[in-house]
């Protein structure tokens, strides 16, 4: 075992003495040492229950003959970080988390990992580290929040951001805004729609690195604690059999995850994270594969913000196994692949039943014959860009309109709040990419403001930044190359016509090549927005969004 490097032999007596200082016994040091990496904190609603979950994981490890060791991890709450300079740190924190998990594991020579994250960048950051290390690993997430209640309906965080837009437009008053504020997020867990956190937790299950139920069992259910105990036991089975993270996460299992991504209608951020996860797993994955899978896999779910259902509805309908069972009817999954249960994907979903056709459409009657995400290409995005097609109104699947150009999120939101955006416009927000932001901020404020003002069916938004999974409408992000890297989005001028054709995967700036060449010759690159601190270092090292925004 790797832990022999710190526990065995007379040469390691000094190392053992420090374990004894921690209260470990010789008997505990004879067992495999399992890192339980918990992102518990008192600043993230999705993480406020992770202390209890980590304790349950530790109990499972002990029951199966291992010695659990709790290790901390940071985590940003994207909702609290939204709309100000704090959001610059969110995506960048993914790399910090990855590096810190690698550091703690290698410095202390552990034998396996149970990862206990929940929210947006923490899940992929931890998983990236496990794949980089290639060690026995189980992901056990914190679980989704229950839906809130507002105005007689079930709601979640996206409704809160849209309520701000409605307030700014004079559609609701102070009292209604406060009612929504107090009731949309009822307690612990990752926000209840198919936003990025829940998307990644579901995809961990779909890829096989998490136990069935990981993506959908609500945070407050006892089943979530039971799942954590089983995760602790499962990692011990992996250690005993020598099954590592890259045995489970490989080219075929990533394709399984992509199929579930398209069926579920996951966040556009899954594109960034799956690219980064594949990079750490040594798997070649490019944007064209997303459209290839999307063309084959129908969209079966319309969870918030695309529709009225929430994560507890998906769980009650049978969860990810029920979605996988629907996909398996048409041979859209490789069911032979090993998972952390010790069984194949096919064995895991035996007996899975779709119990609610409102939450999971039968594959014979999908919302659409294509998947929830679409990659677009064109002269404004030669490296591609991404849209959550399943959350775009039918009338916006094809759209052409004048560009309204802004060089930051703040400029755009000020224009939106002051009613300077008109139906038919195409809002362009640039210099918000991985380098230009830096940190590629999520922009839920402008998308939700447009939705709250009832403009999401007539106004498109294009950015080299990215969107929250809670965004809906023709919100097209990850434009690559970004403006700060000399991408054509930096050449767009106010009033230029931009044509969007989501079904045909195209996006076009209606300007001649000669005119673009003239603009490029006259272009002057702006000064970096951040010149000190680790974000400045991040900006120098980060790659393009179409490469997963990983560090060089």
Short mmCIF file of C-alpha atoms in Angstrom, two decimals:
data_model
loop_
_atom_site.label_atom_id
_atom_site.label_comp_id
_atom_site.label_asym_id
_atom_site.label_seq_id
_atom_site.Cartn_x
_atom_site.Cartn_y
_atom_site.Cartn_z
CA UNK A 1 0.00 0.00 0.00
CA UNK A 2 1.11 3.56 -0.64
CA UNK A 3 0.64 4.37 3.06
CA UNK A 4 3.48 1.98 3.91
CA UNK A 5 5.72 4.91 2.93
CA UNK A 6 4.63 6.73 6.10
CA UNK A 7 3.67 3.91 8.47
CA UNK A 8 6.03 0.93 8.05
CA UNK A 9 9.56 0.16 9.18
CA UNK A 10 12.09 1.72 11.56
CA UNK A 11 12.93 4.44 9.04
CA UNK A 12 9.33 5.67 9.26
CA UNK A 13 9.23 5.81 13.06
CA UNK A 14 9.29 9.65 12.99
CA UNK A 15 6.33 9.63 10.61
CA UNK A 16 4.43 7.19 12.84
CA UNK A 17 5.11 9.33 15.88
CA UNK A 18 3.19 12.18 14.29
CA UNK A 19 0.25 9.88 13.55
CA UNK A 20 0.35 8.85 17.22
CA UNK A 21 0.32 12.55 18.13
CA UNK A 22 -2.98 12.75 16.24
CA UNK A 23 -4.40 9.93 18.35
CA UNK A 24 -4.17 7.10 15.84
CA UNK A 25 -3.37 3.65 17.20
CA UNK A 26 -1.00 1.02 15.77
CA UNK A 27 -4.06 -0.98 14.73
CA UNK A 28 -5.43 1.93 12.70
CA UNK A 29 -2.09 2.40 10.96
CA UNK A 30 -2.17 -1.24 9.85
CA UNK A 31 -5.25 -0.49 7.76
CA UNK A 32 -5.51 1.38 4.43
CA UNK A 33 -5.52 5.14 5.00
CA UNK A 34 -8.43 6.78 3.18
CA UNK A 35 -8.59 10.52 2.62
CA UNK A 36 -12.10 11.90 3.14
CA UNK A 37 -11.92 15.27 1.37
CA UNK A 38 -14.71 17.48 2.68
CA UNK A 39 -15.58 20.97 1.43
CA UNK A 40 -17.64 21.72 4.55
CA UNK A 41 -17.99 25.40 5.41
CA UNK A 42 -20.49 27.86 6.81
CA UNK A 43 -20.58 30.07 3.69
CA UNK A 44 -22.01 27.65 1.08
CA UNK A 45 -25.59 26.34 1.53
CA UNK A 46 -24.68 23.28 -0.50
CA UNK A 47 -21.83 22.52 1.89
CA UNK A 48 -23.35 23.24 5.29
CA UNK A 49 -24.32 19.56 5.70
CA UNK A 50 -21.01 18.09 4.54
CA UNK A 51 -19.68 17.70 8.09
CA UNK A 52 -22.39 15.14 8.81
CA UNK A 53 -21.91 13.52 5.44
CA UNK A 54 -18.14 13.21 5.95
CA UNK A 55 -18.77 11.61 9.34
CA UNK A 56 -21.02 9.06 7.64
CA UNK A 57 -18.34 8.35 5.01
CA UNK A 58 -15.80 7.81 7.80
CA UNK A 59 -18.17 5.36 9.47
CA UNK A 60 -18.45 3.41 6.23
CA UNK A 61 -14.67 3.30 5.80
CA UNK A 62 -14.26 1.97 9.35
CA UNK A 63 -16.99 -0.62 8.87
CA UNK A 64 -15.10 -1.94 5.84
CA UNK A 65 -11.74 -2.11 7.59
CA UNK A 66 -10.08 1.19 6.69
CA UNK A 67 -8.85 4.22 8.58
CA UNK A 68 -10.52 7.45 7.41
CA UNK A 69 -8.64 10.75 7.57
CA UNK A 70 -10.56 13.99 7.15
CA UNK A 71 -9.00 16.57 4.79
CA UNK A 72 -10.46 20.03 4.12
CA UNK A 73 -11.11 21.72 0.77
CA UNK A 74 -12.23 25.23 -0.12
CA UNK A 75 -15.37 26.04 -2.06
CA UNK A 76 -16.98 29.16 -3.53
CA UNK A 77 -20.74 29.70 -3.42
CA UNK A 78 -21.43 30.91 -6.94
CA UNK A 79 -24.74 32.46 -5.95
CA UNK A 80 -23.13 34.63 -3.27
CA UNK A 81 -20.19 35.42 -5.58
CA UNK A 82 -22.51 36.36 -8.45
CA UNK A 83 -22.60 39.87 -9.88
CA UNK A 84 -19.39 41.31 -8.42
CA UNK A 85 -15.62 40.79 -8.53
CA UNK A 86 -15.89 37.67 -6.36
CA UNK A 87 -17.14 35.67 -9.35
CA UNK A 88 -13.70 36.04 -10.95
CA UNK A 89 -12.47 33.54 -8.35
CA UNK A 90 -15.05 30.81 -8.91
CA UNK A 91 -13.82 28.94 -12.00
CA UNK A 92 -10.22 29.69 -11.05
CA UNK A 93 -10.81 27.98 -7.69
CA UNK A 94 -11.33 24.69 -9.55
CA UNK A 95 -7.59 24.54 -10.23
CA UNK A 96 -6.74 25.46 -6.62
CA UNK A 97 -8.98 22.67 -5.36
CA UNK A 98 -7.46 20.17 -7.77
CA UNK A 99 -3.91 21.10 -6.80
CA UNK A 100 -4.67 21.09 -3.07
CA UNK A 101 -6.22 17.59 -3.17
CA UNK A 102 -3.18 16.33 -5.07
CA UNK A 103 -0.90 18.02 -2.53
CA UNK A 104 -2.58 16.56 0.54
CA UNK A 105 -2.81 13.07 -0.95
CA UNK A 106 0.80 12.88 -2.12
CA UNK A 107 2.31 14.61 0.89
CA UNK A 108 0.69 12.12 3.26
CA UNK A 109 0.75 9.00 1.05
CA UNK A 110 -2.86 7.87 1.34
CA UNK A 111 -4.35 4.74 -0.23
CA UNK A 112 -7.69 6.00 -1.53
CA UNK A 113 -10.08 8.94 -1.60
CA UNK A 114 -13.71 9.66 -0.92
CA UNK A 115 -14.53 13.10 -2.28
CA UNK A 116 -17.27 15.01 -0.45
CA UNK A 117 -18.13 18.14 -2.49
CA UNK A 118 -21.43 19.53 -3.69
CA UNK A 119 -21.28 22.81 -5.56
CA UNK A 120 -20.16 24.02 -8.93
CA UNK A 121 -16.35 24.01 -9.21
CA UNK A 122 -15.68 21.81 -6.21
CA UNK A 123 -17.00 18.63 -7.81
CA UNK A 124 -14.87 18.80 -10.98
CA UNK A 125 -11.86 20.20 -9.09
CA UNK A 126 -11.77 17.23 -6.73
CA UNK A 127 -12.42 14.72 -9.49
CA UNK A 128 -9.67 16.20 -11.67
CA UNK A 129 -7.22 15.60 -8.82
CA UNK A 130 -8.34 12.00 -8.37
CA UNK A 131 -7.83 11.36 -12.08
CA UNK A 132 -4.45 13.06 -12.07
CA UNK A 133 -3.43 10.81 -9.16
CA UNK A 134 -5.18 7.70 -10.59
CA UNK A 135 -6.11 6.23 -7.20
CA UNK A 136 -9.16 4.35 -5.86
CA UNK A 137 -11.84 7.05 -5.58
CA UNK A 138 -15.54 7.47 -4.86
CA UNK A 139 -17.41 10.77 -5.17
CA UNK A 140 -20.12 11.33 -2.56
CA UNK A 141 -21.81 14.70 -3.05
CA UNK A 142 -23.94 16.61 -0.58
CA UNK A 143 -27.22 16.38 -2.47
CA UNK A 144 -29.72 18.88 -3.86
CA UNK A 145 -31.80 21.39 -1.95
CA UNK A 146 -35.55 20.98 -1.74
CA UNK A 147 -37.54 23.34 -3.94
CA UNK A 148 -38.87 26.54 -2.39
CA UNK A 149 -42.37 28.01 -2.62
CA UNK A 150 -43.25 31.41 -4.06
CA UNK A 151 -46.44 32.76 -5.51
CA UNK A 152 -48.10 29.35 -5.18
CA UNK A 153 -45.41 27.55 -7.18
CA UNK A 154 -42.31 25.46 -6.58
CA UNK A 155 -39.24 27.59 -7.27
CA UNK A 156 -35.46 27.61 -6.91
CA UNK A 157 -32.62 30.11 -7.17
CA UNK A 158 -33.17 31.01 -10.83
CA UNK A 159 -36.59 32.45 -9.93
CA UNK A 160 -34.88 34.72 -7.40
CA UNK A 161 -32.58 36.27 -10.00
CA UNK A 162 -35.49 36.62 -12.42
CA UNK A 163 -37.51 38.34 -9.71
CA UNK A 164 -34.87 41.08 -9.61
CA UNK A 165 -35.42 41.66 -13.33
CA UNK A 166 -39.18 41.72 -12.79
CA UNK A 167 -38.70 44.24 -9.97
CA UNK A 168 -36.51 46.48 -12.13
CA UNK A 169 -39.17 46.35 -14.85
CA UNK A 170 -41.89 47.34 -12.36
CA UNK A 171 -43.66 43.98 -12.70
CA UNK A 172 -43.46 43.19 -8.95
CA UNK A 173 -43.15 45.37 -5.85
CA UNK A 174 -40.85 45.32 -2.81
CA UNK A 175 -43.14 42.98 -0.90
CA UNK A 176 -43.19 40.34 -3.64
CA UNK A 177 -39.42 40.59 -4.08
CA UNK A 178 -38.89 40.00 -0.37
CA UNK A 179 -41.37 37.10 -0.38
CA UNK A 180 -39.30 35.43 -3.09
CA UNK A 181 -36.05 36.23 -1.27
CA UNK A 182 -37.20 34.54 1.93
CA UNK A 183 -38.71 31.44 0.31
CA UNK A 184 -36.83 30.39 -2.83
CA UNK A 185 -33.99 28.54 -1.02
CA UNK A 186 -35.49 26.62 1.93
CA UNK A 187 -32.36 24.98 3.38
CA UNK A 188 -29.14 23.07 2.83
CA UNK A 189 -28.14 21.47 -0.45
CA UNK A 190 -27.15 22.47 -3.96
CA UNK A 191 -29.78 24.77 -5.51
CA UNK A 192 -32.69 22.65 -6.67
CA UNK A 193 -32.69 23.04 -10.47
CA UNK A 194 -30.51 21.39 -13.09
CA UNK A 195 -27.83 23.97 -12.47
CA UNK A 196 -24.10 23.28 -12.61
CA UNK A 197 -23.74 21.65 -9.19
CA UNK A 198 -26.53 19.15 -9.73
CA UNK A 199 -25.45 18.64 -13.33
CA UNK A 200 -21.96 17.60 -12.23
CA UNK A 201 -23.25 15.44 -9.37
CA UNK A 202 -25.54 13.62 -11.82
CA UNK A 203 -22.71 13.22 -14.33
CA UNK A 204 -20.41 11.76 -11.65
CA UNK A 205 -23.06 9.08 -11.22
CA UNK A 206 -23.47 8.68 -14.99
CA UNK A 207 -19.72 8.32 -15.51
CA UNK A 208 -19.56 5.63 -12.83
CA UNK A 209 -17.37 7.36 -10.22
CA UNK A 210 -20.27 7.88 -7.77
CA UNK A 211 -22.89 5.50 -6.40
CA UNK A 212 -26.46 5.45 -7.78
CA UNK A 213 -28.44 8.22 -6.09
CA UNK A 214 -25.49 10.57 -5.81
CA UNK A 215 -26.96 13.12 -8.20
CA UNK A 216 -30.54 13.28 -6.95
CA UNK A 217 -31.12 12.16 -3.34
CA UNK A 218 -32.03 15.40 -1.51
CA UNK A 219 -29.53 16.70 1.02
CA UNK A 220 -31.98 16.47 3.92
CA UNK A 221 -32.98 12.82 3.36
CA UNK A 222 -31.66 10.04 5.57
CA UNK A 223 -30.86 8.17 2.35
CA UNK A 224 -28.10 10.72 1.73
CA UNK A 225 -26.36 9.67 4.98
CA UNK A 226 -26.86 6.01 4.06
CA UNK A 227 -25.32 6.72 0.66
CA UNK A 228 -22.30 8.27 2.37
CA UNK A 229 -21.76 5.18 4.52
CA UNK A 230 -21.98 3.02 1.40
CA UNK A 231 -19.45 5.28 -0.32
CA UNK A 232 -17.02 4.68 2.52
CA UNK A 233 -17.49 0.95 2.16
CA UNK A 234 -17.25 1.12 -1.64
CA UNK A 235 -13.83 2.78 -1.64
CA UNK A 236 -12.46 -0.03 0.51
CA UNK A 237 -13.64 -2.53 -2.10
CA UNK A 238 -11.84 -0.52 -4.79
CA UNK A 239 -8.64 -0.44 -2.71
CA UNK A 240 -8.80 -4.18 -2.14
CA UNK A 241 -9.32 -4.89 -5.85
CA UNK A 242 -6.86 -2.25 -7.07
CA UNK A 243 -9.51 -0.42 -9.11
CA UNK A 244 -8.45 3.18 -9.72
CA UNK A 245 -10.18 6.31 -10.98
CA UNK A 246 -8.90 5.95 -14.56
CA UNK A 247 -10.20 2.37 -14.67
CA UNK A 248 -13.65 3.91 -14.33
CA UNK A 249 -13.33 7.30 -16.04
CA UNK A 250 -12.24 6.66 -19.61
CA UNK A 251 -13.27 7.50 -23.16
CA UNK A 252 -16.31 5.21 -23.11
CA UNK A 253 -17.59 6.29 -19.69
CA UNK A 254 -17.18 9.97 -20.60
CA UNK A 255 -19.34 9.30 -23.64
CA UNK A 256 -21.93 7.70 -21.31
CA UNK A 257 -21.82 10.88 -19.24
CA UNK A 258 -22.29 13.00 -22.36
CA UNK A 259 -25.37 10.98 -23.30
CA UNK A 260 -26.89 11.60 -19.86
CA UNK A 261 -25.88 15.26 -20.10
CA UNK A 262 -27.91 15.62 -23.28
CA UNK A 263 -30.90 13.69 -21.92
CA UNK A 264 -30.98 15.69 -18.69
CA UNK A 265 -30.45 19.12 -20.25
CA UNK A 266 -27.49 19.94 -18.02
CA UNK A 267 -25.69 23.23 -17.50
CA UNK A 268 -23.45 24.62 -20.25
CA UNK A 269 -20.68 24.56 -17.64
CA UNK A 270 -20.54 20.78 -17.99
CA UNK A 271 -18.75 21.41 -21.29
CA UNK A 272 -15.90 23.19 -19.50
CA UNK A 273 -15.70 20.61 -16.75
CA UNK A 274 -15.94 17.48 -18.90
CA UNK A 275 -13.16 18.84 -21.11
CA UNK A 276 -11.01 19.40 -18.01
CA UNK A 277 -11.88 16.01 -16.53
CA UNK A 278 -11.02 14.28 -19.82
CA UNK A 279 -7.72 16.18 -19.90
CA UNK A 280 -6.75 14.82 -16.48
CA UNK A 281 -7.90 11.32 -17.46
CA UNK A 282 -5.70 11.38 -20.57
CA UNK A 283 -8.73 11.20 -22.86
CA UNK A 284 -9.02 13.23 -26.07
CA UNK A 285 -12.28 15.17 -26.05
CA UNK A 286 -13.15 18.08 -28.31
CA UNK A 287 -16.27 20.14 -28.87
CA UNK A 288 -17.34 18.29 -32.01
CA UNK A 289 -18.09 15.19 -29.92
CA UNK A 290 -20.70 17.12 -27.94
CA UNK A 291 -22.72 17.81 -31.10
CA UNK A 292 -22.19 14.23 -32.29
CA UNK A 293 -23.74 12.88 -29.09
CA UNK A 294 -26.41 15.59 -29.05
CA UNK A 295 -27.54 14.54 -32.53
CA UNK A 296 -28.07 10.97 -31.29
CA UNK A 297 -29.54 11.47 -27.80
CA UNK A 298 -33.00 12.97 -27.21
CA UNK A 299 -33.71 15.47 -24.45
CA UNK A 300 -35.88 13.78 -21.79
CA UNK A 301 -35.89 16.26 -18.90
CA UNK A 302 -36.87 19.90 -18.50
CA UNK A 303 -35.84 20.67 -14.95
CA UNK A 304 -35.58 24.29 -13.78
CA UNK A 305 -34.70 26.62 -15.40
CA UNK A 306 -35.90 24.88 -18.59
CA UNK A 307 -39.15 23.72 -16.98
CA UNK A 308 -41.16 23.50 -13.75
CA UNK A 309 -39.65 20.32 -12.23
CA UNK A 310 -36.85 20.23 -9.66
CA UNK A 311 -34.31 17.72 -8.39
CA UNK A 312 -36.60 16.01 -5.84
CA UNK A 313 -38.99 15.32 -8.73
CA UNK A 314 -36.18 13.67 -10.69
CA UNK A 315 -35.22 11.61 -7.66
CA UNK A 316 -38.80 10.47 -7.05
CA UNK A 317 -39.07 9.52 -10.74
CA UNK A 318 -36.19 7.08 -10.36
CA UNK A 319 -33.18 9.38 -10.64
CA UNK A 320 -30.27 8.84 -12.98
CA UNK A 321 -30.81 5.04 -13.21
CA UNK A 322 -34.28 5.71 -14.64
CA UNK A 323 -32.82 8.15 -17.19
CA UNK A 324 -30.15 5.59 -18.08
CA UNK A 325 -32.79 2.87 -18.44
CA UNK A 326 -34.64 5.06 -20.96
CA UNK A 327 -31.40 5.64 -22.92
CA UNK A 328 -30.58 1.93 -22.80
CA UNK A 329 -33.82 1.15 -24.65
CA UNK A 330 -32.19 2.55 -27.80
CA UNK A 331 -28.67 1.36 -27.13
CA UNK A 332 -27.32 4.83 -26.32
CA UNK A 333 -25.12 3.70 -23.41
CA UNK A 334 -22.25 1.26 -22.99
CA UNK A 335 -23.63 -0.88 -20.17
CA UNK A 336 -20.53 -3.05 -19.87
CA UNK A 337 -18.41 -0.46 -18.06
CA UNK A 338 -17.25 -0.91 -14.48
CA UNK A 339 -18.47 1.52 -11.78
CA UNK A 340 -17.58 2.19 -8.16
CA UNK A 341 -20.34 -0.17 -7.05
CA UNK A 342 -18.11 -3.01 -8.19
CA UNK A 343 -20.75 -3.82 -10.80
CA UNK A 344 -21.25 -2.72 -14.39
CA UNK A 345 -23.53 0.12 -15.41
CA UNK A 346 -25.95 -2.42 -16.83
CA UNK A 347 -26.08 -4.30 -13.53
CA UNK A 348 -26.60 -1.04 -11.65
CA UNK A 349 -29.72 -0.09 -13.62
CA UNK A 350 -31.39 -3.50 -13.66
CA UNK A 351 -34.94 -2.97 -12.43
CA UNK A 352 -34.77 0.83 -12.76
CA UNK A 353 -38.19 2.24 -13.64
CA UNK A 354 -39.34 5.67 -14.81
CA UNK A 355 -42.02 6.50 -12.23
CA UNK A 356 -42.98 9.98 -13.45
CA UNK A 357 -43.22 10.80 -17.14
CA UNK A 358 -43.55 14.50 -16.31
CA UNK A 359 -40.07 14.50 -14.79
CA UNK A 360 -38.47 12.02 -17.23
CA UNK A 361 -40.06 11.73 -20.64
CA UNK A 362 -40.07 8.21 -22.12
CA UNK A 363 -37.52 7.99 -24.90
CA UNK A 364 -40.35 7.34 -27.34
CA UNK A 365 -41.83 10.76 -26.46
CA UNK A 366 -38.92 13.15 -25.79
CA UNK A 367 -39.01 16.93 -25.49
CA UNK A 368 -36.83 16.99 -28.59
CA UNK A 369 -34.99 14.40 -30.69
CA UNK A 370 -31.70 16.16 -29.93
CA UNK A 371 -29.80 16.73 -26.72
CA UNK A 372 -29.98 19.66 -24.32
CA UNK A 373 -26.70 21.29 -25.37
CA UNK A 374 -25.48 22.53 -28.73
CA UNK A 375 -22.07 23.78 -29.85
CA UNK A 376 -22.15 26.60 -32.42
CA UNK A 377 -19.37 27.68 -34.80
CA UNK A 378 -18.88 30.68 -37.05
CA UNK A 379 -16.70 33.66 -37.81
CA UNK A 380 -17.42 35.21 -34.41
CA UNK A 381 -16.52 31.91 -32.67
CA UNK A 382 -14.12 29.89 -34.83
CA UNK A 383 -13.21 27.83 -31.76
CA UNK A 384 -16.86 27.25 -30.89
CA UNK A 385 -19.37 28.41 -28.29
CA UNK A 386 -22.13 26.66 -26.33
CA UNK A 387 -25.85 27.12 -25.68
CA UNK A 388 -28.31 25.20 -23.50
CA UNK A 389 -30.67 24.48 -26.38
CA UNK A 390 -33.31 22.86 -24.18
CA UNK A 391 -33.79 26.18 -22.29
CA UNK A 392 -34.21 28.31 -25.44
CA UNK A 393 -37.71 29.25 -26.57
CA UNK A 394 -38.70 27.92 -30.04
CA UNK A 395 -38.86 31.45 -31.48
CA UNK A 396 -35.22 32.08 -30.48
CA UNK A 397 -33.75 28.93 -32.02
CA UNK A 398 -33.08 31.13 -35.05
CA UNK A 399 -32.51 34.84 -34.53
CA UNK A 400 -30.87 37.78 -36.27
CA UNK A 401 -30.44 41.21 -34.76
CA UNK A 402 -28.21 44.21 -34.06
CA UNK A 403 -25.26 43.81 -31.70
CA UNK A 404 -25.31 45.80 -28.46
CA UNK A 405 -21.67 45.69 -27.39
CA UNK A 406 -20.36 45.84 -23.81
CA UNK A 407 -16.83 45.31 -22.51
CA UNK A 408 -17.88 43.99 -19.11
CA UNK A 409 -20.82 42.42 -17.31
CA UNK A 410 -21.30 45.61 -15.28
CA UNK A 411 -21.79 47.71 -18.43
CA UNK A 412 -24.34 45.24 -19.78
CA UNK A 413 -26.38 44.88 -16.61
CA UNK A 414 -26.55 48.67 -16.23
CA UNK A 415 -28.00 48.93 -19.74
CA UNK A 416 -30.48 46.11 -19.11
CA UNK A 417 -31.68 47.51 -15.78
CA UNK A 418 -32.14 50.95 -17.37
CA UNK A 419 -34.29 49.58 -20.22
CA UNK A 420 -31.81 50.34 -22.99
CA UNK A 421 -32.10 46.83 -24.48
CA UNK A 422 -34.90 46.34 -27.00
CA UNK A 423 -36.62 43.25 -28.42
CA UNK A 424 -34.55 41.82 -31.26
CA UNK A 425 -31.18 42.95 -29.85
CA UNK A 426 -28.15 40.68 -29.52
CA UNK A 427 -26.28 41.63 -26.34
CA UNK A 428 -22.53 41.01 -26.66
CA UNK A 429 -20.46 40.90 -23.45
CA UNK A 430 -16.73 40.47 -24.00
CA UNK A 431 -13.44 40.55 -22.09
CA UNK A 432 -15.05 38.17 -19.58
CA UNK A 433 -13.29 34.97 -20.69
CA UNK A 434 -10.75 32.89 -18.75
CA UNK A 435 -7.94 35.39 -19.44
CA UNK A 436 -9.96 38.55 -19.93
CA UNK A 437 -12.19 38.35 -16.87
CA UNK A 438 -10.05 36.93 -15.58
CA UNK A 439 -11.83 33.83 -14.38
CA UNK A 440 -14.70 33.64 -16.87
CA UNK A 441 -17.46 34.95 -14.62
CA UNK A 442 -20.91 33.37 -14.66
CA UNK A 443 -23.46 35.92 -15.77
CA UNK A 444 -26.76 34.96 -14.20
CA UNK A 445 -27.64 38.58 -13.45
CA UNK A 446 -28.02 39.75 -17.08
CA UNK A 447 -29.69 36.56 -18.32
CA UNK A 448 -32.13 36.51 -15.41
CA UNK A 449 -32.82 40.22 -15.73
CA UNK A 450 -33.78 39.69 -19.38
CA UNK A 451 -36.01 36.75 -18.39
CA UNK A 452 -37.61 38.71 -15.56
CA UNK A 453 -38.32 41.58 -17.96
CA UNK A 454 -39.94 39.12 -20.41
CA UNK A 455 -37.18 39.69 -22.98
CA UNK A 456 -35.75 36.15 -22.99
CA UNK A 457 -37.93 35.25 -25.99
CA UNK A 458 -36.75 38.21 -28.06
CA UNK A 459 -33.18 39.08 -26.99
CA UNK A 460 -30.05 36.91 -27.36
CA UNK A 461 -26.89 37.23 -25.27
CA UNK A 462 -23.42 36.24 -26.48
CA UNK A 463 -20.26 36.25 -24.36
CA UNK A 464 -16.73 34.90 -24.07
CA UNK A 465 -17.64 34.47 -20.41
CA UNK A 466 -20.05 31.83 -19.23
CA UNK A 467 -23.48 31.38 -17.71
CA UNK A 468 -24.89 29.80 -14.61
CA UNK A 469 -26.78 26.57 -15.09
CA UNK A 470 -29.72 28.65 -13.86
CA UNK A 471 -29.64 30.79 -17.03
CA UNK A 472 -32.27 30.30 -19.69
CA UNK A 473 -32.99 31.81 -23.07
CA UNK A 474 -30.64 32.26 -26.04
CA UNK A 475 -27.62 32.63 -23.76
CA UNK A 476 -24.55 31.68 -25.79
CA UNK A 477 -21.29 31.45 -23.88
CA UNK A 478 -17.69 30.24 -24.01
CA UNK A 479 -17.06 32.09 -27.29
CA UNK A 480 -13.57 30.98 -28.36
CA UNK A 481 -11.07 32.44 -28.89
CA UNK A 482 -11.96 35.07 -26.29
CA UNK A 483 -11.51 38.79 -26.88
CA UNK A 484 -8.49 38.99 -24.58
CA UNK A 485 -6.73 36.40 -26.76
CA UNK A 486 -7.48 38.31 -29.96
CA UNK A 487 -10.72 36.50 -30.81
CA UNK A 488 -13.13 37.99 -33.37
CA UNK A 489 -15.67 38.78 -30.65
CA UNK A 490 -13.33 41.68 -29.83
CA UNK A 491 -13.95 43.12 -33.31
CA UNK A 492 -17.76 43.35 -33.08
CA UNK A 493 -19.09 46.89 -33.29
CA UNK A 494 -22.36 48.40 -32.09
CA UNK A 495 -25.11 47.74 -34.62
CA UNK A 496 -23.43 44.86 -36.48
CA UNK A 497 -25.91 42.16 -37.41
CA UNK A 498 -25.40 38.79 -35.73
CA UNK A 499 -27.28 35.73 -36.97
CA UNK A 500 -27.84 32.72 -34.70
CA UNK A 501 -29.00 29.34 -36.04
CA UNK A 502 -29.01 26.85 -33.17
CA UNK A 503 -30.49 23.89 -35.10
CA UNK A 504 -27.73 24.23 -37.70
CA UNK A 505 -25.00 24.89 -35.13
CA UNK A 506 -23.96 28.24 -36.56
CA UNK A 507 -23.40 31.80 -35.39
CA UNK A 508 -22.35 34.50 -37.83
CA UNK A 509 -21.19 38.09 -37.58
CA UNK A 510 -22.62 39.58 -40.80
CA UNK A 511 -19.48 41.55 -41.64
CA UNK A 512 -17.21 40.94 -44.64
CA UNK A 513 -13.80 39.32 -44.21
CA UNK A 514 -12.24 42.48 -45.64
CA UNK A 515 -13.91 44.65 -42.99
CA UNK A 516 -12.90 42.25 -40.20
CA UNK A 517 -9.31 42.37 -41.46
CA UNK A 518 -9.40 46.17 -41.42
CA UNK A 519 -10.74 46.18 -37.85
CA UNK A 520 -8.14 43.67 -36.74
CA UNK A 521 -5.32 45.81 -38.13
CA UNK A 522 -6.59 48.78 -36.12
CA UNK A 523 -7.34 46.77 -32.96
CA UNK A 524 -5.60 47.74 -29.70
CA UNK A 525 -5.59 45.15 -26.92
CA UNK A 526 -6.91 46.62 -23.62
CA UNK A 527 -4.83 46.47 -20.44
CA UNK A 528 -5.44 43.40 -18.23
CA UNK A 529 -8.19 43.98 -15.68
CA UNK A 530 -6.18 42.32 -12.87
CA UNK A 531 -2.44 42.86 -12.57
CA UNK A 532 -1.63 41.45 -9.13
CA UNK A 533 -2.50 38.48 -6.91
CA UNK A 534 -2.97 34.91 -8.00
CA UNK A 535 -5.71 35.83 -10.51
CA UNK A 536 -3.05 37.65 -12.55
CA UNK A 537 -0.98 34.45 -12.54
CA UNK A 538 -4.09 32.45 -13.49
CA UNK A 539 -4.75 34.79 -16.43
CA UNK A 540 -1.24 34.18 -17.76
CA UNK A 541 -1.53 30.38 -17.53
CA UNK A 542 -5.15 29.54 -18.33
CA UNK A 543 -6.12 28.04 -21.70
CA UNK A 544 -9.16 28.79 -23.84
CA UNK A 545 -12.69 27.70 -22.93
CA UNK A 546 -12.73 25.22 -25.83
CA UNK A 547 -9.85 23.44 -24.04
CA UNK A 548 -11.69 23.37 -20.71
CA UNK A 549 -9.95 26.47 -19.29
CA UNK A 550 -7.27 24.26 -17.73
CA UNK A 551 -3.88 25.66 -16.76
CA UNK A 552 -0.92 25.24 -19.10
#
